[in-house]
PDB file of C-alpha atoms in Angstrom:
ATOM      1  CA  MET A 545     -15.103 -13.436 -11.614  1.00 80.00           C
ATOM      2  CA  ARG A 546     -15.981 -12.909  -7.951  1.00 84.00           C
ATOM      3  CA  GLY A 547     -12.286 -12.565  -7.140  1.00 81.00           C
ATOM      4  CA  ILE A 548     -11.815 -10.007  -9.912  1.00 82.00           C
ATOM      5  CA  ILE A 549     -14.815  -7.980  -8.722  1.00 87.00           C
ATOM      6  CA  LEU A 550     -13.621  -7.999  -5.102  1.00 87.00           C
ATOM      7  CA  MET A 551     -10.102  -6.959  -6.106  1.00 83.00           C
ATOM      8  CA  ALA A 552     -11.363  -4.180  -8.372  1.00 86.00           C
ATOM      9  CA  ILE A 553     -13.593  -2.742  -5.637  1.00 90.00           C
ATOM     10  CA  ALA A 554     -10.746  -2.953  -3.102  1.00 86.00           C
ATOM     11  CA  MET A 555      -8.311  -1.115  -5.400  1.00 84.00           C
ATOM     12  CA  LEU A 556     -10.846   1.596  -6.224  1.00 85.00           C
ATOM     13  CA  GLY A 557     -11.487   2.003  -2.498  1.00 87.00           C
ATOM     14  CA  VAL A 558      -7.840   2.844  -1.707  1.00 87.00           C
ATOM     15  CA  PRO A 559      -8.024   6.291  -3.373  1.00 90.00           C
ATOM     16  CA  LEU A 560     -11.030   7.086  -1.168  1.00 92.00           C
ATOM     17  CA  VAL A 561      -8.777   6.617   1.863  1.00 92.00           C
ATOM     18  CA  ASP A 562      -6.124   8.809   0.231  1.00 91.00           C
ATOM     19  CA  GLY A 563      -8.711  11.476  -0.561  1.00 93.00           C
ATOM     20  CA  ILE A 564     -10.046  11.505   3.001  1.00 94.00           C
ATOM     21  CA  ALA A 565      -6.513  11.695   4.411  1.00 94.00           C
ATOM     22  CA  LYS A 566      -5.616  14.595   2.098  1.00 93.00           C
ATOM     23  CA  TYR A 567      -8.811  16.458   3.014  1.00 94.00           C
ATOM     24  CA  LEU A 568      -8.232  15.986   6.752  1.00 94.00           C
ATOM     25  CA  SER A 569      -4.558  17.020   6.457  1.00 93.00           C
ATOM     26  CA  ALA A 570      -5.687  20.616   5.920  1.00 91.00           C
ATOM     27  CA  ASP A 571      -6.593  20.757   9.643  1.00 92.00           C
ATOM     28  CA  TYR A 572      -4.909  17.728  11.238  1.00 94.00           C
ATOM     29  CA  SER A 573      -1.401  16.322  11.183  1.00 94.00           C
ATOM     30  CA  PRO A 574      -0.845  13.455   8.708  1.00 94.00           C
ATOM     31  CA  LEU A 575       0.935  11.687  11.578  1.00 93.00           C
ATOM     32  CA  PHE A 576      -2.239  11.721  13.651  1.00 94.00           C
ATOM     33  CA  ILE A 577      -4.352  10.737  10.633  1.00 95.00           C
ATOM     34  CA  GLY A 578      -2.151   7.691  10.024  1.00 93.00           C
ATOM     35  CA  TRP A 579      -2.619   6.531  13.607  1.00 95.00           C
ATOM     36  CA  ALA A 580      -6.387   7.058  13.420  1.00 93.00           C
ATOM     37  CA  ARG A 581      -6.563   4.869  10.308  1.00 93.00           C
ATOM     38  CA  TYR A 582      -4.983   1.937  12.149  1.00 93.00           C
ATOM     39  CA  ALA A 583      -6.844   2.519  15.406  1.00 93.00           C
ATOM     40  CA  VAL A 584     -10.249   2.454  13.719  1.00 92.00           C
ATOM     41  CA  ALA A 585      -9.276  -0.579  11.638  1.00 91.00           C
ATOM     42  CA  CYS A 586      -8.471  -2.406  14.888  1.00 93.00           C
ATOM     43  CA  LEU A 587     -12.090  -1.961  16.035  1.00 91.00           C
ATOM     44  CA  ILE A 588     -13.195  -3.958  12.983  1.00 89.00           C
ATOM     45  CA  VAL A 589     -10.433  -6.514  12.547  1.00 91.00           C
ATOM     46  CA  ILE A 590      -9.914  -7.581  16.171  1.00 93.00           C
ATOM     47  CA  PRO A 591     -13.527  -8.771  16.739  1.00 93.00           C
ATOM     48  CA  LEU A 592     -13.350 -10.633  13.409  1.00 89.00           C
ATOM     49  CA  ALA A 593     -10.049 -12.278  14.332  1.00 91.00           C
ATOM     50  CA  TYR A 594     -11.394 -13.208  17.781  1.00 93.00           C
ATOM     51  CA  ARG A 595     -14.462 -14.826  16.224  1.00 91.00           C
ATOM     52  CA  TYR A 596     -12.325 -17.111  14.061  1.00 89.00           C
ATOM     53  CA  HIS A 597      -9.310 -17.700  16.310  1.00 90.00           C
ATOM     54  CA  GLY A 598     -10.221 -16.677  19.855  1.00 91.00           C
ATOM     55  CA  MET A 599      -7.308 -15.537  22.003  1.00 90.00           C
ATOM     56  CA  ARG A 600      -4.855 -17.027  19.474  1.00 90.00           C
ATOM     57  CA  MET A 601      -5.639 -14.265  16.998  1.00 91.00           C
ATOM     58  CA  PHE A 602      -1.986 -13.429  16.246  1.00 91.00           C
ATOM     59  CA  PRO A 603       0.518 -15.485  14.209  1.00 86.00           C
ATOM     60  CA  ASP A 604       2.315 -18.101  16.297  1.00 82.00           C
ATOM     61  CA  GLU A 605       5.434 -18.190  14.120  1.00 80.00           C
ATOM     62  CA  GLN A 606       7.908 -15.634  12.737  1.00 80.00           C
ATOM     63  CA  ARG A 607       6.616 -12.876  14.984  1.00 84.00           C
ATOM     64  CA  PHE A 608       9.774 -10.792  14.624  1.00 88.00           C
ATOM     65  CA  ALA A 609       9.429 -11.031  10.838  1.00 85.00           C
ATOM     66  CA  HIS A 610       5.801  -9.913  11.153  1.00 87.00           C
ATOM     67  CA  LEU A 611       6.951  -7.008  13.341  1.00 92.00           C
ATOM     68  CA  VAL A 612       9.518  -5.886  10.755  1.00 91.00           C
ATOM     69  CA  ARG A 613       6.943  -6.268   7.980  1.00 88.00           C
ATOM     70  CA  THR A 614       4.460  -4.084   9.865  1.00 91.00           C
ATOM     71  CA  ALA A 615       7.140  -1.468  10.593  1.00 94.00           C
ATOM     72  CA  PHE A 616       7.894  -1.219   6.865  1.00 93.00           C
ATOM     73  CA  LEU A 617       4.203  -0.783   6.042  1.00 90.00           C
ATOM     74  CA  VAL A 618       3.642   1.802   8.777  1.00 93.00           C
ATOM     75  CA  THR A 619       6.639   3.817   7.565  1.00 95.00           C
ATOM     76  CA  ALA A 620       5.410   3.635   3.967  1.00 93.00           C
ATOM     77  CA  MET A 621       1.924   4.825   4.951  1.00 93.00           C
ATOM     78  CA  THR A 622       3.251   7.668   7.117  1.00 94.00           C
ATOM     79  CA  LEU A 623       5.512   8.965   4.354  1.00 95.00           C
ATOM     80  CA  TYR A 624       2.685   8.655   1.841  1.00 94.00           C
ATOM     81  CA  PHE A 625       0.226  10.596   4.002  1.00 94.00           C
ATOM     82  CA  LEU A 626       2.870  13.305   4.503  1.00 95.00           C
ATOM     83  CA  ALA A 627       3.346  13.358   0.720  1.00 94.00           C
ATOM     84  CA  ILE A 628      -0.302  13.729  -0.297  1.00 93.00           C
ATOM     85  CA  ALA A 629      -0.658  16.608   2.155  1.00 93.00           C
ATOM     86  CA  ARG A 630       1.874  18.482  -0.023  1.00 92.00           C
ATOM     87  CA  ILE A 631       1.444  17.289  -3.625  1.00 91.00           C
ATOM     88  CA  PRO A 632      -1.413  16.099  -5.899  1.00 90.00           C
ATOM     89  CA  ILE A 633      -2.632  12.568  -5.207  1.00 90.00           C
ATOM     90  CA  SER A 634      -2.030  11.414  -8.789  1.00 84.00           C
ATOM     91  CA  LEU A 635       1.605  12.540  -8.607  1.00 87.00           C
ATOM     92  CA  ALA A 636       2.139  10.923  -5.204  1.00 90.00           C
ATOM     93  CA  VAL A 637       0.634   7.576  -6.188  1.00 87.00           C
ATOM     94  CA  SER A 638       2.651   7.533  -9.432  1.00 84.00           C
ATOM     95  CA  ALA A 639       5.854   7.880  -7.407  1.00 86.00           C
ATOM     96  CA  TYR A 640       4.605   5.398  -4.812  1.00 87.00           C
ATOM     97  CA  PHE A 641       4.016   2.711  -7.436  1.00 82.00           C
ATOM     98  CA  VAL A 642       7.744   2.423  -8.019  1.00 81.00           C
ATOM     99  CA  GLY A 643       7.616   0.132  -4.975  1.00 81.00           C
ATOM    100  CA  PRO A 644       6.541  -3.078  -6.751  1.00 75.00           C
ATOM    101  CA  VAL A 645       9.249  -2.527  -9.364  1.00 77.00           C
ATOM    102  CA  VAL A 646      11.935  -2.070  -6.704  1.00 81.00           C
ATOM    103  CA  ALA A 647      10.630  -5.226  -5.037  1.00 79.00           C
ATOM    104  CA  VAL A 648      11.688  -7.155  -8.148  1.00 77.00           C
ATOM    105  CA  ALA A 649      15.322  -6.130  -7.660  1.00 80.00           C
ATOM    106  CA  LEU A 650      15.164  -6.820  -3.911  1.00 81.00           C
ATOM    107  CA  SER A 651      13.641 -10.265  -4.478  1.00 78.00           C
ATOM    108  CA  VAL A 652      16.585 -11.192  -6.697  1.00 78.00           C
ATOM    109  CA  LEU A 653      19.121  -9.871  -4.173  1.00 80.00           C
ATOM    110  CA  PHE A 654      17.608 -11.171  -0.945  1.00 76.00           C
ATOM    111  CA  LEU A 655      15.234 -14.000  -1.898  1.00 69.00           C
ATOM    112  CA  LYS A 656      17.515 -15.386  -4.618  1.00 74.00           C
ATOM    113  CA  GLU A 657      14.683 -15.391  -7.151  1.00 73.00           C
ATOM    114  CA  THR A 658      15.534 -16.039 -10.794  1.00 79.00           C
ATOM    115  CA  PHE A 659      16.549 -12.937 -12.739  1.00 77.00           C
ATOM    116  CA  THR A 660      15.168 -12.784 -16.288  1.00 81.00           C
ATOM    117  CA  TRP A 661      15.300 -10.380 -19.224  1.00 83.00           C
ATOM    118  CA  TRP A 662      11.672  -9.515 -18.546  1.00 80.00           C
ATOM    119  CA  LYS A 663      12.535  -8.465 -15.010  1.00 79.00           C
ATOM    120  CA  LEU A 664      15.404  -6.350 -16.362  1.00 82.00           C
ATOM    121  CA  LEU A 665      13.026  -4.678 -18.828  1.00 84.00           C
ATOM    122  CA  SER A 666      10.580  -4.021 -15.980  1.00 79.00           C
ATOM    123  CA  LEU A 667      13.309  -2.387 -13.885  1.00 80.00           C
ATOM    124  CA  VAL A 668      14.434  -0.184 -16.790  1.00 84.00           C
ATOM    125  CA  LEU A 669      10.884   0.949 -17.598  1.00 83.00           C
ATOM    126  CA  GLY A 670      10.146   1.583 -13.926  1.00 79.00           C
ATOM    127  CA  PHE A 671      13.342   3.596 -13.521  1.00 80.00           C
ATOM    128  CA  VAL A 672      12.628   5.701 -16.624  1.00 85.00           C
ATOM    129  CA  GLY A 673       9.051   6.257 -15.462  1.00 81.00           C
ATOM    130  CA  SER A 674      10.332   7.403 -12.064  1.00 78.00           C
ATOM    131  CA  ILE A 675      12.721   9.875 -13.725  1.00 79.00           C
ATOM    132  CA  VAL A 676       9.875  11.252 -15.848  1.00 81.00           C
ATOM    133  CA  VAL A 677       7.714  11.757 -12.739  1.00 76.00           C
ATOM    134  CA  LEU A 678      10.580  13.183 -10.669  1.00 70.00           C
ATOM    135  CA  GLN A 679      11.865  15.612 -13.360  1.00 68.00           C
ATOM    136  CA  PRO A 680      15.301  15.970 -11.705  1.00 60.00           C
ATOM    137  CA  SER A 681      16.202  18.969 -13.892  1.00 54.00           C
ATOM    138  CA  GLY A 682      13.813  21.192 -11.953  1.00 58.00           C
ATOM    139  CA  ASP A 683      13.108  21.935  -8.305  1.00 64.00           C
ATOM    140  CA  ILE A 684      12.281  18.699  -6.496  1.00 70.00           C
ATOM    141  CA  GLU A 685       9.278  18.925  -4.189  1.00 81.00           C
ATOM    142  CA  ILE A 686       9.851  17.405  -0.736  1.00 89.00           C
ATOM    143  CA  GLY A 687       6.446  15.745  -0.987  1.00 91.00           C
ATOM    144  CA  LEU A 688       7.590  13.905  -4.113  1.00 89.00           C
ATOM    145  CA  ILE A 689      10.689  12.635  -2.298  1.00 91.00           C
ATOM    146  CA  MET A 690       8.428  11.413   0.504  1.00 94.00           C
ATOM    147  CA  ALA A 691       6.206   9.598  -2.015  1.00 92.00           C
ATOM    148  CA  PHE A 692       9.228   7.833  -3.533  1.00 90.00           C
ATOM    149  CA  GLY A 693      10.414   6.989  -0.019  1.00 93.00           C
ATOM    150  CA  ALA A 694       6.994   5.501   0.701  1.00 93.00           C
ATOM    151  CA  GLY A 695       7.347   3.390  -2.440  1.00 89.00           C
ATOM    152  CA  LEU A 696      10.751   2.111  -1.337  1.00 91.00           C
ATOM    153  CA  PHE A 697       9.464   1.089   2.088  1.00 93.00           C
ATOM    154  CA  PHE A 698       6.460  -0.506   0.382  1.00 86.00           C
ATOM    155  CA  ALA A 699       8.932  -2.577  -1.648  1.00 86.00           C
ATOM    156  CA  LEU A 700      10.577  -3.745   1.587  1.00 89.00           C
ATOM    157  CA  TYR A 701       7.113  -4.557   2.922  1.00 85.00           C
ATOM    158  CA  LEU A 702       6.380  -6.695  -0.145  1.00 79.00           C
ATOM    159  CA  ILE A 703       9.607  -8.653   0.330  1.00 82.00           C
ATOM    160  CA  ALA A 704       8.870  -9.179   4.027  1.00 81.00           C
ATOM    161  CA  THR A 705       5.324 -10.252   3.154  1.00 74.00           C
ATOM    162  CA  ARG A 706       6.598 -12.922   0.779  1.00 73.00           C
ATOM    163  CA  GLN A 707       8.657 -14.373   3.615  1.00 70.00           C
ATOM    164  CA  THR A 708       5.902 -14.310   6.231  1.00 69.00           C
ATOM    165  CA  SER A 709       2.796 -15.144   4.204  1.00 61.00           C
ATOM    166  CA  GLN A 710       3.630 -18.745   3.378  1.00 61.00           C
ATOM    167  CA  ASN A 711       2.675 -20.219   6.744  1.00 67.00           C
ATOM    168  CA  SER A 712       0.505 -17.522   8.330  1.00 72.00           C
ATOM    169  CA  ASP A 713      -3.279 -17.238   8.409  1.00 80.00           C
ATOM    170  CA  PRO A 714      -4.296 -13.995   6.614  1.00 79.00           C
ATOM    171  CA  ILE A 715      -6.766 -12.940   9.328  1.00 85.00           C
ATOM    172  CA  LYS A 716      -4.110 -13.411  12.021  1.00 88.00           C
ATOM    173  CA  THR A 717      -1.604 -11.472   9.919  1.00 85.00           C
ATOM    174  CA  LEU A 718      -4.052  -8.592   9.452  1.00 87.00           C
ATOM    175  CA  ALA A 719      -4.926  -8.514  13.172  1.00 91.00           C
ATOM    176  CA  PHE A 720      -1.235  -8.390  14.124  1.00 92.00           C
ATOM    177  CA  GLN A 721      -0.640  -5.678  11.530  1.00 89.00           C
ATOM    178  CA  CYS A 722      -3.470  -3.485  12.844  1.00 92.00           C
ATOM    179  CA  VAL A 723      -2.584  -3.807  16.535  1.00 94.00           C
ATOM    180  CA  ILE A 724       1.181  -3.422  16.175  1.00 94.00           C
ATOM    181  CA  GLY A 725       0.714  -0.637  13.639  1.00 93.00           C
ATOM    182  CA  THR A 726      -1.448   1.267  16.113  1.00 95.00           C
ATOM    183  CA  VAL A 727       1.170   0.806  18.849  1.00 95.00           C
ATOM    184  CA  LEU A 728       4.054   1.905  16.614  1.00 94.00           C
ATOM    185  CA  LEU A 729       2.153   5.001  15.508  1.00 94.00           C
ATOM    186  CA  SER A 730       0.972   5.985  19.000  1.00 95.00           C
ATOM    187  CA  PRO A 731       4.030   8.149  19.909  1.00 94.00           C
ATOM    188  CA  GLN A 732       3.677  10.317  16.804  1.00 90.00           C
ATOM    189  CA  ALA A 733      -0.071  10.544  17.407  1.00 91.00           C
ATOM    190  CA  ALA A 734       0.502  11.664  21.001  1.00 91.00           C
ATOM    191  CA  PHE A 735       2.693  14.569  19.889  1.00 91.00           C
ATOM    192  CA  THR A 736       0.297  15.668  17.132  1.00 91.00           C
ATOM    193  CA  PHE A 737      -3.028  14.852  18.796  1.00 89.00           C
ATOM    194  CA  GLU A 738      -5.977  17.139  18.242  1.00 87.00           C
ATOM    195  CA  VAL A 739      -9.539  16.407  19.295  1.00 88.00           C
ATOM    196  CA  PRO A 740     -11.424  15.902  16.019  1.00 89.00           C
ATOM    197  CA  GLN A 741     -14.417  18.112  15.389  1.00 91.00           C
ATOM    198  CA  LEU A 742     -17.758  16.332  15.459  1.00 91.00           C
ATOM    199  CA  ASN A 743     -18.419  17.099  11.792  1.00 92.00           C
ATOM    200  CA  VAL A 744     -15.329  15.129  10.663  1.00 93.00           C
ATOM    201  CA  LEU A 745     -15.573  12.142  12.988  1.00 93.00           C
ATOM    202  CA  TRP A 746     -17.285  10.162  10.223  1.00 94.00           C
ATOM    203  CA  LEU A 747     -14.293  10.845   7.976  1.00 94.00           C
ATOM    204  CA  PHE A 748     -11.857   9.512  10.582  1.00 93.00           C
ATOM    205  CA  ALA A 749     -14.099   6.470  10.969  1.00 93.00           C
ATOM    206  CA  GLY A 750     -14.170   6.064   7.189  1.00 92.00           C
ATOM    207  CA  LEU A 751     -10.372   5.892   7.076  1.00 91.00           C
ATOM    208  CA  GLY A 752     -10.240   2.738   9.145  1.00 90.00           C
ATOM    209  CA  ILE A 753     -13.468   1.149   7.906  1.00 91.00           C
ATOM    210  CA  ILE A 754     -12.613   1.436   4.203  1.00 92.00           C
ATOM    211  CA  SER A 755      -9.020   0.294   4.864  1.00 89.00           C
ATOM    212  CA  ALA A 756     -10.117  -2.770   6.837  1.00 86.00           C
ATOM    213  CA  ILE A 757     -12.785  -3.744   4.312  1.00 88.00           C
ATOM    214  CA  GLY A 758     -10.297  -3.258   1.462  1.00 85.00           C
ATOM    215  CA  HIS A 759      -7.749  -5.549   3.125  1.00 79.00           C
ATOM    216  CA  LEU A 760     -10.371  -8.219   3.772  1.00 81.00           C
ATOM    217  CA  MET A 761     -11.698  -8.017   0.210  1.00 84.00           C
ATOM    218  CA  THR A 762      -8.162  -8.381  -1.118  1.00 79.00           C
ATOM    219  CA  ILE A 763      -7.602 -11.480   1.029  1.00 74.00           C
ATOM    220  CA  LEU A 764     -10.858 -13.004  -0.239  1.00 78.00           C
ATOM    221  CA  ALA A 765      -9.983 -12.085  -3.828  1.00 81.00           C
ATOM    222  CA  PHE A 766      -6.676 -13.957  -3.673  1.00 70.00           C
ATOM    223  CA  ARG A 767      -8.523 -16.996  -2.366  1.00 73.00           C
ATOM    224  CA  LEU A 768     -10.866 -16.933  -5.365  1.00 77.00           C
ATOM    225  CA  ALA A 769      -8.494 -16.062  -8.230  1.00 73.00           C
ATOM    226  CA  ASP A 770      -4.845 -16.434  -9.232  1.00 67.00           C
ATOM    227  CA  ALA A 771      -2.328 -13.722  -8.415  1.00 60.00           C
ATOM    228  CA  SER A 772      -1.464 -13.356 -12.110  1.00 57.00           C
ATOM    229  CA  THR A 773      -5.122 -12.576 -12.828  1.00 65.00           C
ATOM    230  CA  LEU A 774      -5.505 -10.059 -10.024  1.00 70.00           C
ATOM    231  CA  SER A 775      -2.154  -8.256 -10.177  1.00 65.00           C
ATOM    232  CA  PRO A 776      -3.015  -5.906 -13.099  1.00 68.00           C
ATOM    233  CA  LEU A 777      -6.050  -4.661 -11.157  1.00 74.00           C
ATOM    234  CA  VAL A 778      -3.695  -2.995  -8.665  1.00 76.00           C
ATOM    235  CA  TYR A 779      -3.233  -0.230 -11.227  1.00 76.00           C
ATOM    236  CA  LEU A 780      -6.887   0.726 -10.880  1.00 80.00           C
ATOM    237  CA  GLU A 781      -5.602   2.643  -7.860  1.00 82.00           C
ATOM    238  CA  LEU A 782      -3.854   5.058 -10.219  1.00 80.00           C
ATOM    239  CA  VAL A 783      -7.081   5.634 -12.132  1.00 81.00           C
ATOM    240  CA  GLY A 784      -9.061   6.111  -8.941  1.00 85.00           C
ATOM    241  CA  SER A 785      -6.477   8.484  -7.500  1.00 86.00           C
ATOM    242  CA  ALA A 786      -6.552  10.665 -10.605  1.00 84.00           C
ATOM    243  CA  ALA A 787     -10.364  10.725 -10.475  1.00 87.00           C
ATOM    244  CA  ILE A 788     -10.475  11.635  -6.768  1.00 90.00           C
ATOM    245  CA  GLY A 789      -7.829  14.324  -7.256  1.00 88.00           C
ATOM    246  CA  PHE A 790      -9.744  15.859 -10.147  1.00 87.00           C
ATOM    247  CA  MET A 791     -13.267  15.671  -8.687  1.00 88.00           C
ATOM    248  CA  ILE A 792     -12.512  16.641  -5.094  1.00 89.00           C
ATOM    249  CA  PHE A 793      -9.347  18.736  -5.240  1.00 89.00           C
ATOM    250  CA  SER A 794      -9.474  20.028  -8.858  1.00 88.00           C
ATOM    251  CA  GLU A 795      -6.051  18.476  -9.519  1.00 86.00           C
ATOM    252  CA  ILE A 796      -5.193  17.962 -13.182  1.00 86.00           C
ATOM    253  CA  PRO A 797      -2.301  15.509 -13.754  1.00 83.00           C
ATOM    254  CA  THR A 798       0.561  16.939 -15.805  1.00 82.00           C
ATOM    255  CA  LEU A 799       1.745  15.248 -18.988  1.00 84.00           C
ATOM    256  CA  SER A 800       4.925  14.141 -17.200  1.00 81.00           C
ATOM    257  CA  THR A 801       2.875  12.533 -14.419  1.00 82.00           C
ATOM    258  CA  ILE A 802       0.673  10.721 -16.947  1.00 85.00           C
ATOM    259  CA  GLY A 803       3.671   9.608 -19.037  1.00 86.00           C
ATOM    260  CA  GLY A 804       5.693   8.449 -16.030  1.00 83.00           C
ATOM    261  CA  ALA A 805       2.699   6.636 -14.557  1.00 82.00           C
ATOM    262  CA  ALA A 806       2.108   4.873 -17.890  1.00 85.00           C
ATOM    263  CA  LEU A 807       5.713   3.635 -17.974  1.00 85.00           C
ATOM    264  CA  ILE A 808       5.483   2.420 -14.372  1.00 79.00           C
ATOM    265  CA  ILE A 809       2.222   0.584 -15.166  1.00 80.00           C
ATOM    266  CA  ILE A 810       3.810  -1.060 -18.215  1.00 84.00           C
ATOM    267  CA  SER A 811       6.817  -2.056 -16.105  1.00 79.00           C
ATOM    268  CA  GLY A 812       4.470  -3.886 -13.751  1.00 74.00           C
ATOM    269  CA  LEU A 813       2.475  -5.532 -16.512  1.00 77.00           C
ATOM    270  CA  VAL A 814       5.714  -6.807 -18.098  1.00 78.00           C
ATOM    271  CA  LEU A 815       6.243  -8.977 -15.020  1.00 68.00           C
ATOM    272  CA  LEU A 816       3.026 -10.852 -15.774  1.00 65.00           C
ATOM    273  CA  ARG A 817       4.553 -12.327 -18.928  1.00 62.00           C
ATOM    274  CA  LYS A 818       5.782 -15.846 -18.184  1.00 52.00           C
ATOM    275  CA  PRO A 819       7.383 -17.374 -21.254  1.00 49.00           C
ATOM    276  CA  ALA A 820       8.082 -21.109 -21.154  1.00 40.00           C
ATOM    277  CA  SER A 821      11.815 -20.407 -21.132  1.00 42.00           C
ATOM    278  CA  ASP A 822      11.432 -18.393 -17.931  1.00 45.00           C
ATOM    279  CA  ASN A 823       9.378 -21.034 -16.197  1.00 42.00           C
ATOM    280  CA  LYS A 824      11.926 -23.814 -16.640  1.00 41.00           C
ATOM    281  CA  GLY A 825      13.853 -24.191 -13.447  1.00 40.00           C
ATOM    282  CA  GLY A 826      12.460 -20.915 -12.093  1.00 41.00           C
ATOM    283  CA  THR A 827      11.139 -20.189  -8.658  1.00 34.00           C
TER     284      THR A 827
END
């Protein structure tokens, strides 16, 4: 129960970060906002990592794999922040959530995981949901393309995470992610830098603080409960995003966004089904 509560709070906290980023994007570049999120998170995570691991606060193995993993995540976040500056949050997050579905196909191709009929059904539902959200018959908004791109890079991040998480301490992984992410985002921040006004400094601080706390709560949640129990709670982010968009930005999701999001959610929930026939000889 403690794991479920931690995971639920973490997933409902993500839309707060999205809402703050969207609000700040009216006056500041999303590229600079993305860097600020990682830079502030470093101020929280690095002291925590030092307390537990001292100077050996970064992973000792597979550092190139960790670097690639972080690059995928940074790219996904940057594209997503650019997207929500242009389109409603609920629409962006619906497109972004195609990532876990794409990760299923990539895991079969690159990790040689067992392919089942349930995974095929998940891919079909996720694809149809994406088409419903995208509405290719009309004019395609560049922000929507960015959101889908963010989802694709998030899928690559998930695959890289599966390869690096087996032997790495989660605190070390998070510390490496924050520091390297800040470094990778520094060039784009330098070209888009603006001195934040005093009245929004707390919002920039909130970006990193909520992100860092959310990551730590997620790590603790997975230590207290099974992945199969916690995975459905990821979709609370969709609910939270719709609520933030409506309450703060007066965004009302369209029927196509709601329908597409529902199909994408179902496609993810399908993967939780583990019939006995699928478990035999599976990975």
